[in-house]
Tab-separated table of C-alpha atoms and ligand atoms in Angstrom:
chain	number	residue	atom	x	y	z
A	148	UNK	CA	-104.882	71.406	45.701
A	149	UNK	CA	-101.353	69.822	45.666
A	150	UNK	CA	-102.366	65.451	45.068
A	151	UNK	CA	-100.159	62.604	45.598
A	152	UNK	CA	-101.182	59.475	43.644
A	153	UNK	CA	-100.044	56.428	44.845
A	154	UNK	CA	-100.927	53.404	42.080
A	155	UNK	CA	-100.699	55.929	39.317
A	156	UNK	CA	-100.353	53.054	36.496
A	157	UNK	CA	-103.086	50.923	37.603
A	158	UNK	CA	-106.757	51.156	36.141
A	159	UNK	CA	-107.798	53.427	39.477
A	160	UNK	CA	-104.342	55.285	39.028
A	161	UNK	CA	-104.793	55.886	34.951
A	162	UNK	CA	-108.463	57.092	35.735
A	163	UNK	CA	-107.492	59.602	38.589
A	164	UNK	CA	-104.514	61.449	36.032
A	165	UNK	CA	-107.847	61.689	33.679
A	166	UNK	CA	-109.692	63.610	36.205
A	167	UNK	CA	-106.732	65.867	37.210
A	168	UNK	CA	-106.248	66.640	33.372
A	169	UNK	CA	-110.132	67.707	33.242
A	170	UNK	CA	-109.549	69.916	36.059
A	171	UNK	CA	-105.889	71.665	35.792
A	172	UNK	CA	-107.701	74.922	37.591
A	173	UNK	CA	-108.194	72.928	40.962
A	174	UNK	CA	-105.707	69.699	40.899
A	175	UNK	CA	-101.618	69.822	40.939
A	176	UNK	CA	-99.789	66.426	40.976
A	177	UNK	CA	-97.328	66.603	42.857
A	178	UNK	CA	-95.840	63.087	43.282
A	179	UNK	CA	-96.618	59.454	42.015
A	180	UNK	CA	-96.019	56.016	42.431
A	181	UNK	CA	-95.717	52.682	40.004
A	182	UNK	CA	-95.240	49.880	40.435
A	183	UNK	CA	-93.476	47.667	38.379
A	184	UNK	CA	-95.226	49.114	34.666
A	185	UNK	CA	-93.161	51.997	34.464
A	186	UNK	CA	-94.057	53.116	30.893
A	187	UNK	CA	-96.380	55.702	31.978
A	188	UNK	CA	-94.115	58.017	33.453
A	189	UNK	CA	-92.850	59.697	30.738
A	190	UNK	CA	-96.634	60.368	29.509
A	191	UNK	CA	-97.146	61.633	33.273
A	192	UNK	CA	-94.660	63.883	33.518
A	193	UNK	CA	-95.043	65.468	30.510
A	194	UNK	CA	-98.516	66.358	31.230
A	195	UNK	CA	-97.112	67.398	34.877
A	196	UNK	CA	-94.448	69.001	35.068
A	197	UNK	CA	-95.121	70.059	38.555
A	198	UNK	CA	-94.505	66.466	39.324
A	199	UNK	CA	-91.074	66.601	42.149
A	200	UNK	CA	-91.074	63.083	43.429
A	201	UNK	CA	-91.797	59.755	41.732
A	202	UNK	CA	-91.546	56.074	43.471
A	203	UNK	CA	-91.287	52.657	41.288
A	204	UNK	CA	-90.220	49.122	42.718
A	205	UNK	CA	-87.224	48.679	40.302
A	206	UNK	CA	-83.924	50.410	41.080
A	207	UNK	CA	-82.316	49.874	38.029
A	208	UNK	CA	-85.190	51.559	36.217
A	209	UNK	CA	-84.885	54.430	39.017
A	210	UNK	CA	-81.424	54.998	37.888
A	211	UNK	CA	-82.691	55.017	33.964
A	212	UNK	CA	-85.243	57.522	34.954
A	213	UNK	CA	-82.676	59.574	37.336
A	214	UNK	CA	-80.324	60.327	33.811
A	215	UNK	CA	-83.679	61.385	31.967
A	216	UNK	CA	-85.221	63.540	33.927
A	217	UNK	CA	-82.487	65.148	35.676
A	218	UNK	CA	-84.957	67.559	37.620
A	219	UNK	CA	-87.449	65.114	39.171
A	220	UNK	CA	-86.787	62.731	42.409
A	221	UNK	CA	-86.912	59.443	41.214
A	222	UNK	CA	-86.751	56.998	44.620
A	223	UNK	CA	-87.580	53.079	44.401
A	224	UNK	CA	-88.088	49.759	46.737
A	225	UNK	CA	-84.215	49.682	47.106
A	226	UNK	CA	-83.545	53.610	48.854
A	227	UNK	CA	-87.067	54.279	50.076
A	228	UNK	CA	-90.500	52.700	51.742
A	229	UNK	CA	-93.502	53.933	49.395
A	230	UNK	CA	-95.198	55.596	52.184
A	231	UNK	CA	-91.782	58.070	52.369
A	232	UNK	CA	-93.146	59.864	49.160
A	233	UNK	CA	-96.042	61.201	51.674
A	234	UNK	CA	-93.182	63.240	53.407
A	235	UNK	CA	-91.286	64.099	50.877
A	236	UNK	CA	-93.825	65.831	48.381
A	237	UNK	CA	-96.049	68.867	49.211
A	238	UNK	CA	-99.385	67.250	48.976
A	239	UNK	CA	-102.626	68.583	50.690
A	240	UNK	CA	-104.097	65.189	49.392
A	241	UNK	CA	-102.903	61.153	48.650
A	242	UNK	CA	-105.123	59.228	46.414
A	243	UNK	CA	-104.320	55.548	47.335
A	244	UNK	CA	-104.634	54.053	44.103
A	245	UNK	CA	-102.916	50.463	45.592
A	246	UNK	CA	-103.987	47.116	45.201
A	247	UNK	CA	-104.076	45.148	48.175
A	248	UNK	CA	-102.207	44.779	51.206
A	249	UNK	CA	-99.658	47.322	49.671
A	250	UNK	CA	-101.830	50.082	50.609
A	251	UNK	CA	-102.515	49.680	53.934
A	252	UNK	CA	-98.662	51.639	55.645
A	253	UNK	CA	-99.667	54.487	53.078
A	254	UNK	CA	-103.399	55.091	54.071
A	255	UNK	CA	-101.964	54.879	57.866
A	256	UNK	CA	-98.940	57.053	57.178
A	257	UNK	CA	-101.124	59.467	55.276
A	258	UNK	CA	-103.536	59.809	57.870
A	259	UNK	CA	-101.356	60.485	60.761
A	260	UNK	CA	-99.531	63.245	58.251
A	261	UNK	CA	-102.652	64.559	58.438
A	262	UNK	CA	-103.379	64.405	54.552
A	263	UNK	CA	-106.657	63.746	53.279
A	264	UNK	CA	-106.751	60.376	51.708
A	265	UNK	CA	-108.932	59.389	48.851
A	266	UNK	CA	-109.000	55.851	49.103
A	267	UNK	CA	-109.800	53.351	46.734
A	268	UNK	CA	-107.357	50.362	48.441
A	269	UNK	CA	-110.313	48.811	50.275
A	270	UNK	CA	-108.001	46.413	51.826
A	271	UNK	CA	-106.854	49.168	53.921
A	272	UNK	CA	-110.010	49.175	55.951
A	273	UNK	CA	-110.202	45.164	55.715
A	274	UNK	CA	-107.116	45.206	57.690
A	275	UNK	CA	-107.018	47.731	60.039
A	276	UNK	CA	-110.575	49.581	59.624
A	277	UNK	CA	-110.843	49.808	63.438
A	278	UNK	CA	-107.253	51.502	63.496
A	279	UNK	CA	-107.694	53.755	60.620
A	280	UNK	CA	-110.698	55.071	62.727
A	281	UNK	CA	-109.098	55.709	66.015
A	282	UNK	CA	-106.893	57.923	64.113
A	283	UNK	CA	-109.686	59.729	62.342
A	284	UNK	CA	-111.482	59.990	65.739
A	285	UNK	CA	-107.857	61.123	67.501
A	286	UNK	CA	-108.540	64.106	63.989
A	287	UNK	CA	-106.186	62.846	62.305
A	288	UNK	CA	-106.830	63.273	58.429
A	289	UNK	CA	-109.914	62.914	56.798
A	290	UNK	CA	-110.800	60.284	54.530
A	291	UNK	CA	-112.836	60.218	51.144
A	292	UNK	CA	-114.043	56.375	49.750
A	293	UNK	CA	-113.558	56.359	46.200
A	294	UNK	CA	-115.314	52.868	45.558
A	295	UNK	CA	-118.844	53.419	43.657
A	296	UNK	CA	-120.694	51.984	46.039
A	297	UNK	CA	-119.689	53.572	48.542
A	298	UNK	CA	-119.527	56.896	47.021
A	299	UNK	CA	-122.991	56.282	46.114
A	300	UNK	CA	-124.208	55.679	49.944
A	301	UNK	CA	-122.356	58.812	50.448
A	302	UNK	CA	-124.547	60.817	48.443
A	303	UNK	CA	-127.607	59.585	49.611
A	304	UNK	CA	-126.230	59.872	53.315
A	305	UNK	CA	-125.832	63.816	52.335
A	306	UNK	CA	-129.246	63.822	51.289
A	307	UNK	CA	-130.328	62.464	54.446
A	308	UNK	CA	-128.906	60.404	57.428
A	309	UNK	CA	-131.561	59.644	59.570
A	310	UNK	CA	-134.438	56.655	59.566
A	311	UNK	CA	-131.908	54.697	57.450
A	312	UNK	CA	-133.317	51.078	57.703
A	313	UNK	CA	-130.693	49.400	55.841
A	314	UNK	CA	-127.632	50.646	53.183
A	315	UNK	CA	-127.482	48.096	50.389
A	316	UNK	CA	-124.673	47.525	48.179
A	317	UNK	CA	-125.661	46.329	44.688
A	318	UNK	CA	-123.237	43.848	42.791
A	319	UNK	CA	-123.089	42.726	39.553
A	320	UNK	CA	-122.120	39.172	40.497
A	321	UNK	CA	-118.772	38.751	39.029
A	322	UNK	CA	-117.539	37.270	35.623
A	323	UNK	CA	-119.726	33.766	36.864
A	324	UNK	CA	-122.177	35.146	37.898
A	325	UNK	CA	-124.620	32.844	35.090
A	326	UNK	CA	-122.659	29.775	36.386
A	327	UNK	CA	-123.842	27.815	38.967
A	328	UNK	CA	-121.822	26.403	41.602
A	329	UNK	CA	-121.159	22.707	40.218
A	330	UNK	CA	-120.297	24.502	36.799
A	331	UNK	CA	-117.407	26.623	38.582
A	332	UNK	CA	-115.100	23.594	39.219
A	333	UNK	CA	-113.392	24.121	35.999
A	334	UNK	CA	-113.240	27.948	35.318
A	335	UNK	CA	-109.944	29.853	34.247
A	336	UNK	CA	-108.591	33.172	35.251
A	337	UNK	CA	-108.491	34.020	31.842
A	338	UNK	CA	-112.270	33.793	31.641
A	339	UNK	CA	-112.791	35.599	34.722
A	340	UNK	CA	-110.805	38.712	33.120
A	341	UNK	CA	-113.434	39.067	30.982
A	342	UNK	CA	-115.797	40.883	33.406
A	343	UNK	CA	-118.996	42.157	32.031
A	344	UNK	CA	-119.293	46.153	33.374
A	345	UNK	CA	-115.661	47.463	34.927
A	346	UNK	CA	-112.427	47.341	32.775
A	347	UNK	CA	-110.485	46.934	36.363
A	348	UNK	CA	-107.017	45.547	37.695
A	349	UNK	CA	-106.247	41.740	37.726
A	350	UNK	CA	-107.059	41.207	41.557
A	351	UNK	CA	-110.705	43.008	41.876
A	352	UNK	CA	-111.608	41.495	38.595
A	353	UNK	CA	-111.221	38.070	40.336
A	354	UNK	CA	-112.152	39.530	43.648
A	355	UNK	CA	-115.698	40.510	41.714
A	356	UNK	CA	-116.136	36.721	40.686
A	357	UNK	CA	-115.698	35.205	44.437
A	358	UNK	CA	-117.621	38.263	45.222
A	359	UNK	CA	-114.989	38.799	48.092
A	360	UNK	CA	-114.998	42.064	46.739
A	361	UNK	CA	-118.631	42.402	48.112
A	362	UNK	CA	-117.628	40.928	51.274
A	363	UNK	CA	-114.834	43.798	51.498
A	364	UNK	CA	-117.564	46.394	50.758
A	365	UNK	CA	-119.649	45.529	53.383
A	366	UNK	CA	-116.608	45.501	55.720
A	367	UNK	CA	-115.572	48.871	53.782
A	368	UNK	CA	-118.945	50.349	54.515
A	369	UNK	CA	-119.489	49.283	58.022
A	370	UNK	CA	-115.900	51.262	58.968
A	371	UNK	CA	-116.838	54.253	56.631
A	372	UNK	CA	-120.175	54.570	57.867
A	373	UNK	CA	-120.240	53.197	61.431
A	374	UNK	CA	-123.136	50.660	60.454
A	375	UNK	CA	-123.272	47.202	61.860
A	376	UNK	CA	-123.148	44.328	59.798
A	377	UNK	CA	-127.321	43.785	60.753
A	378	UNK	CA	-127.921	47.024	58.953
A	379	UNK	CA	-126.005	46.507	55.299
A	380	UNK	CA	-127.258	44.137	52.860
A	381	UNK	CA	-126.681	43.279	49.120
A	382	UNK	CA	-128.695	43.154	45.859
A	383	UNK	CA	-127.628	41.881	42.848
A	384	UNK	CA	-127.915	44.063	39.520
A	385	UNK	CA	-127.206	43.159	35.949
A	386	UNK	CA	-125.911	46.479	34.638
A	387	UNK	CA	-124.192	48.212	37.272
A	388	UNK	CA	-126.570	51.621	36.985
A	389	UNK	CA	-127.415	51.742	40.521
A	390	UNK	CA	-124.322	52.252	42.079
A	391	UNK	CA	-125.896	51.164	45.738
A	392	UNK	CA	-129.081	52.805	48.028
A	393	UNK	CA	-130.302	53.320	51.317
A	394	UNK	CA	-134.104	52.082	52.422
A	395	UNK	CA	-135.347	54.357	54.927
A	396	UNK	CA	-137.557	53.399	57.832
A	397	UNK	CA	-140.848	54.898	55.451
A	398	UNK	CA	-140.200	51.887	53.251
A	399	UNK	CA	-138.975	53.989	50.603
A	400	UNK	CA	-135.351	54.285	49.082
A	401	UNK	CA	-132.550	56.273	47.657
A	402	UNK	CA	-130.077	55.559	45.133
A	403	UNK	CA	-127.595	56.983	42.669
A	404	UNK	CA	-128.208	55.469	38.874
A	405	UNK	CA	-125.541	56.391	36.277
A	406	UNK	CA	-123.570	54.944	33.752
A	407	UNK	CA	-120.889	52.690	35.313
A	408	UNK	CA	-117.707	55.262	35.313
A	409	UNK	CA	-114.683	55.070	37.702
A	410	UNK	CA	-114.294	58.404	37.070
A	411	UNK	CA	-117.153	59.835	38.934
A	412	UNK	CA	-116.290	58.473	42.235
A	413	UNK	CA	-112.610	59.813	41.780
A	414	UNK	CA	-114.065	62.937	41.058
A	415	UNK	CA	-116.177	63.166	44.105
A	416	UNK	CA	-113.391	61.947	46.220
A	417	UNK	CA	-110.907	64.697	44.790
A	418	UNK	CA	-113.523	67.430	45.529
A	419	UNK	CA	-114.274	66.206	49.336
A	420	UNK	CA	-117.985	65.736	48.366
A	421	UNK	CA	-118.015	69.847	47.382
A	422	UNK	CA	-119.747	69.223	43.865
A	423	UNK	CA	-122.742	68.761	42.516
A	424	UNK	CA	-124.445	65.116	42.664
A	425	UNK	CA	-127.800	63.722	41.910
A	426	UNK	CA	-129.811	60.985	43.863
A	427	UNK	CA	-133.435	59.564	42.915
A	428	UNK	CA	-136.142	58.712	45.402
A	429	UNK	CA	-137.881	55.495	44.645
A	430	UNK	CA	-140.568	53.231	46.389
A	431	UNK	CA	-139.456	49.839	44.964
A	432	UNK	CA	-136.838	48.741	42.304
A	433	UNK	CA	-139.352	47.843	40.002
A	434	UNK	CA	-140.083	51.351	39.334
A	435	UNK	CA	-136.315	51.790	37.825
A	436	UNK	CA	-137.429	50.692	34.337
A	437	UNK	CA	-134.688	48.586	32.407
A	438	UNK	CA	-132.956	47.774	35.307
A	439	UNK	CA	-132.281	44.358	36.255
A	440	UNK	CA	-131.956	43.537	39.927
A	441	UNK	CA	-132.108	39.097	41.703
A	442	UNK	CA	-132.017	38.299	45.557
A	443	UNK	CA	-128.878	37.579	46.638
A	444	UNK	CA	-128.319	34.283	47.961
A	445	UNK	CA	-125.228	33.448	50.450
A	446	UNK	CA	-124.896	29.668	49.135
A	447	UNK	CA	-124.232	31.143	45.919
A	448	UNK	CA	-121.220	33.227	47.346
A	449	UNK	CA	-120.360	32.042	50.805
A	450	UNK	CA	-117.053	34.047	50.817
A	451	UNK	CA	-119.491	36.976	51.642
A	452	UNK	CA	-120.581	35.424	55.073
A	453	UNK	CA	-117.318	36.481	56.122
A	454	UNK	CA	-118.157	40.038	56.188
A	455	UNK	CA	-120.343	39.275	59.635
A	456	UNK	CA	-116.986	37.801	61.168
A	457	UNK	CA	-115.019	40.644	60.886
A	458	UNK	CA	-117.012	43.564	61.227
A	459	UNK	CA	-118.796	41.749	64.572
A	460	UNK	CA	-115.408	39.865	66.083
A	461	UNK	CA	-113.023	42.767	64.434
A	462	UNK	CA	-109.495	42.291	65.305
A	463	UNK	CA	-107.180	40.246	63.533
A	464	UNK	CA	-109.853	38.773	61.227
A	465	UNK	CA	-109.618	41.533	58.427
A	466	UNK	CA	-106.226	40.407	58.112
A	467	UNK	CA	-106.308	37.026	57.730
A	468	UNK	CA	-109.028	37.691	55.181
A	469	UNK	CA	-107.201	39.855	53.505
A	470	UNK	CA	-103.960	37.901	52.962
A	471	UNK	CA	-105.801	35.082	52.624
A	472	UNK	CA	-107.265	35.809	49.679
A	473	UNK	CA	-104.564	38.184	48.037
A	474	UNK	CA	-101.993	34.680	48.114
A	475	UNK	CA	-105.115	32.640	46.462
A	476	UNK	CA	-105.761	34.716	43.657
A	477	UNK	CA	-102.353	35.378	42.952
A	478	UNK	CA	-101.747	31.862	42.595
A	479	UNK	CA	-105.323	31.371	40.833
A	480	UNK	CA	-104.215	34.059	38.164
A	481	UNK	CA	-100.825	31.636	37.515
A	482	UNK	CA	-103.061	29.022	37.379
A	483	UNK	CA	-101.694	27.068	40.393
A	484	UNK	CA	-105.202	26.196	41.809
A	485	UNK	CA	-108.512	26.509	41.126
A	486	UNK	CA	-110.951	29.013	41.343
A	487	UNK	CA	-112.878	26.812	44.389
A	488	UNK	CA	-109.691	26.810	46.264
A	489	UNK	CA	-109.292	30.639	46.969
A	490	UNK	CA	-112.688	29.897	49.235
A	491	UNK	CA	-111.164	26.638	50.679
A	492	UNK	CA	-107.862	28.564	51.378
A	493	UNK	CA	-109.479	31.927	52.762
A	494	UNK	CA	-112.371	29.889	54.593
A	495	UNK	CA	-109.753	27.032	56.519
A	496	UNK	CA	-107.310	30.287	57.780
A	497	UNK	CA	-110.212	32.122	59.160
A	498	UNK	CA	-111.277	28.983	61.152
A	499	UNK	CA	-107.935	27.950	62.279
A	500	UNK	CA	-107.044	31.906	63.432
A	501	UNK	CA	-107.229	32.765	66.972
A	502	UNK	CA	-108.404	36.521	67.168
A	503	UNK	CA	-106.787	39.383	68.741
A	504	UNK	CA	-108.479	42.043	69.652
A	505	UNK	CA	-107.922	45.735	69.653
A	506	UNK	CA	-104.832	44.853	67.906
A	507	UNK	CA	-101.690	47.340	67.247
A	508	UNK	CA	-100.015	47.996	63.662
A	509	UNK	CA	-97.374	45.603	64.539
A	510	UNK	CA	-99.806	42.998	65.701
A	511	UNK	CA	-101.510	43.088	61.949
A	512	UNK	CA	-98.389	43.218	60.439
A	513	UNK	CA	-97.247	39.634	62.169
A	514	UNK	CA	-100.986	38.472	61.909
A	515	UNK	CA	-100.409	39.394	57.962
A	516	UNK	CA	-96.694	37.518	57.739
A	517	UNK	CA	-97.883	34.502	59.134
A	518	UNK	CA	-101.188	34.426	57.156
A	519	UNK	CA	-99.295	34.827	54.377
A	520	UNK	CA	-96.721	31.546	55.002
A	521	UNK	CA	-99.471	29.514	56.073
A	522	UNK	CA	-101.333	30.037	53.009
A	523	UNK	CA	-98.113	29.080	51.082
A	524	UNK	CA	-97.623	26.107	52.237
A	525	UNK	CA	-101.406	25.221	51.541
A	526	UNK	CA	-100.824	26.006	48.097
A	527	UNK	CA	-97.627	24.181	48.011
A	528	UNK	CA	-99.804	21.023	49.176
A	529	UNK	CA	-102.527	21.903	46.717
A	530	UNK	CA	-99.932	22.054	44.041
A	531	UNK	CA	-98.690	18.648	44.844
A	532	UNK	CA	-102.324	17.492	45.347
A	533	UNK	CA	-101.769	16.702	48.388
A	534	UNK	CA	-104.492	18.783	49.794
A	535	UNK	CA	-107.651	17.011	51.228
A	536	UNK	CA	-110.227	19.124	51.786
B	12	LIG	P1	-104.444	47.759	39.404
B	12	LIG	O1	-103.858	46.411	39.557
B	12	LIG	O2	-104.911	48.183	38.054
B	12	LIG	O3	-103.408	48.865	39.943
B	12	LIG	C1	-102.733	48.719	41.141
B	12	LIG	C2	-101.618	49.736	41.294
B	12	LIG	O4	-100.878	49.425	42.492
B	12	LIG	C3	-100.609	49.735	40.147
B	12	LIG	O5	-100.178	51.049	39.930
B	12	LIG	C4	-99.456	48.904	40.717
B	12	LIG	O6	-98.229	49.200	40.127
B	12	LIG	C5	-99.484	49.315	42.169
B	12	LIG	N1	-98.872	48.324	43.065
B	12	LIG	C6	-99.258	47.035	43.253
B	12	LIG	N2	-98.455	46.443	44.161
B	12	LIG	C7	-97.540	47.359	44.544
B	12	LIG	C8	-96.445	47.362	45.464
B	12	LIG	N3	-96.119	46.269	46.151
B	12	LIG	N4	-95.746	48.500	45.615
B	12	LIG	C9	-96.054	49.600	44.909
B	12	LIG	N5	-97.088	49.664	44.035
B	12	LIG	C10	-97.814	48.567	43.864
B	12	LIG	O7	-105.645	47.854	40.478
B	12	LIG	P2	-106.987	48.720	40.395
B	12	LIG	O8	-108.039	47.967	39.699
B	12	LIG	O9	-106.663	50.108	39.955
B	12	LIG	O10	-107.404	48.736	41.939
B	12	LIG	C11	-106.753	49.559	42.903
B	12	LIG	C12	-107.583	49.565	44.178
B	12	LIG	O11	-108.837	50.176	43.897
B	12	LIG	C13	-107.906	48.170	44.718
B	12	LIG	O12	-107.921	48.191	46.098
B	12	LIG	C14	-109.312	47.908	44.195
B	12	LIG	O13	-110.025	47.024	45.015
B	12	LIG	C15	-109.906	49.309	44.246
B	12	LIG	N6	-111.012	49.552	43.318
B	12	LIG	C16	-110.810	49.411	41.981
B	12	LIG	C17	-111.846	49.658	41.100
B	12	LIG	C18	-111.637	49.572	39.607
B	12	LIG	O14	-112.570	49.854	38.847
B	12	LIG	N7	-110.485	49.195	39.120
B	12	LIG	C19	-113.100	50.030	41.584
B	12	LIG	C20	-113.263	50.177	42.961
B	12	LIG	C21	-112.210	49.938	43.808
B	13	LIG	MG1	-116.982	48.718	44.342
């Protein structure tokens, strides 16, 4: 099958070209994106040399890359949109490698090409999960989660669908996760890059320790799945074996334990769900011997309460949540405010947004823009400290 992998130099990206190398027989890349790391071309393209079309940011590196490789399309921010790639290469597929709100046009363009799309961008679904499902529903594309979790819940969905009491996600609880909240006044990006399971991209790392992440999971799952917020919960687990569960109405559960490895998820996603997977059955999670597993409590992480706001008063929310946040932790990883602030920031534009419902591309897209000044000039204020809170 003919891929298209969007995000191909990120930690998602790197890890899907390692599962296409496994499996030469049933994977052709066709086309990839970068975005501004462009050293990993040349390694790509060597290994592919059915590669046609490749998209970075940078123009002038376009033009570098246009002289070297005379025989390969090399377009960039200046002469294309990213989602173009989608029409110009002969995929069957598009893995959406992306980070953040730079994934959502592709997963929407993809769909309505009718590609599948293995998706790992969970902000897509933030943003516009009730949009990306109208199209599914309207048979547009299909679409394959690539996050463990969710890949997980998959599985055990396959096994079986019906009595499901509750899915629950299982999270490791972020780089501060032995902090308590007084202690995180002071914390660093740097430390937070240190996470204890995942080697992952800058933005999910920090995502993990706000546990927004969790709260985009939940959001993720609700869209994927069709659950309600009432019917997803979380549990927190010290060495990210148990990649999630379901607890059936019988009071038992199923899971899928093994070693933490991005990998396996791509993999499923690439092969539609069409290998083999195992599961375990188990009455309680004190049966999964040296496993570690704590209640999770909301006061610890409130950005997770957000998760009931969007997937109950949908619209716009996902949006604001979304930029929101992405603005924060950029300006948490320069070290322009502090890690308490990305919950003060993303908390104070959720309250001051007035919803829209069943809202139109374009009406994210302007929800997004505006999020995204307001949250400037916040951080403009906080950088001046003149920010009360
Ligand atoms: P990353 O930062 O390592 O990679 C992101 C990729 O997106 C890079 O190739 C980068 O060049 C590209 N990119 C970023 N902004 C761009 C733009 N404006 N235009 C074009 N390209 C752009 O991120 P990651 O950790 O691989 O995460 C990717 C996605 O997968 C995220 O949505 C994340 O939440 C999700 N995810 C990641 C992991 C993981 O283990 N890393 C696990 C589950 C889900
Ligand atoms: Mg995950």
């Amino acid at each position: 099958m003919n891929i298209l992998l969007l995000g191909a130099s990120g930690s998602i990206g790197s890890q899907t070209i390692d599962v296409i190398n496994k499996n030469p027989q049933d994977f052709t890349l066709v086309g990839f994106s970068v975005g501004k790391r462009t050293r990993c071309i040349s390694y790509i393209l060597k290994k592919h040399p059915s590669v046609t079309h490749v998209y970075m940011i940078d123009e002038a590196k376009a033009k570098y890359y246009r002289k070297k490789y005379p025989n390969v399309t090399f377009i960039s921010s200046k002469t294309n949109k990213l989602e173009d790639l989608i029409d110009m290469t002969d995929s069957k597929m598009v893995v959406n490698a992306l980070v953040g709100f730079s994934g959502l046009l592709p997963s929407i363009h993809a769909l309505k090409a009718n590609k599948k799309l293995a998706l790992a961008n969970k902000e897509s679904l933030v943003v516009a999960g009730e949009l990306i499902n109208k199209l599914l529903d309207q048979g547009k594309g299909e679409l394959y989660p690539i996050d463990s979790e969710h890949s997980a819940l998959w599985k055990c969905l396959k096994v079986s669908d019906t009595h499901v009491k509750k899915m629950i996600l299982t999270a490791s609880g972020g780089a501060f996760r032995k902090l308590n909240r007084d202690e995180l006044i002071n914390v660093k990006a740097s430390d937070a890059l240190k996470h204890p399971t995942w080697k992952m991209g800058d933005k999910i790392t920090i995502d993990c320790a706000t546990m927004i992440n969790k709260c985009f999971e939940i959001i993720e799952a609700g869209y994927l799945y069709r659950y309600p917020y009432s019917k997803i919960g979380v549990t927190l687990h010290d060495e990210s074996y148990l990649h999630s569960y379901l607890e059936y109405e019988d009071g038992s559960f199923r899971g899928e334990i093994s070693k933490p490895d991005m990998r396996n998820p791509i993999k499923f996603a690439l092969y539609q769900g069409h290998i083999t997977f195992s599961t375990q059955s188990f009455k309680s999670l004190s049966d999964l011997k040296g496993l570690h597993f704590h209640e999770f409590k909301m006061e610890r992480y409130p950005l997770v309460s957000l998760a009931e706001f969007v997937l109950n008063k949908k619209g716009t929310y996902g949006a604001v949540l979304n930029r929101a946040n992405e603005e924060a932790v950029h300006a948490y990883l320069k070290d322009e405010i502090s890690f308490l602030d990305i919950e003060r920031i993303v908390f104070k534009m959720m309250n001051e947004h007035k919803n829209i419902t069943n809202p139109s591309l374009s009406d994210l897209l302007k929800v997004d823009n505006d999020i995204n000044i307001k949250t400037h000039e916040v951080i403009e204020k906080i950088k001046k400290g003149e920010m009360t809170w």
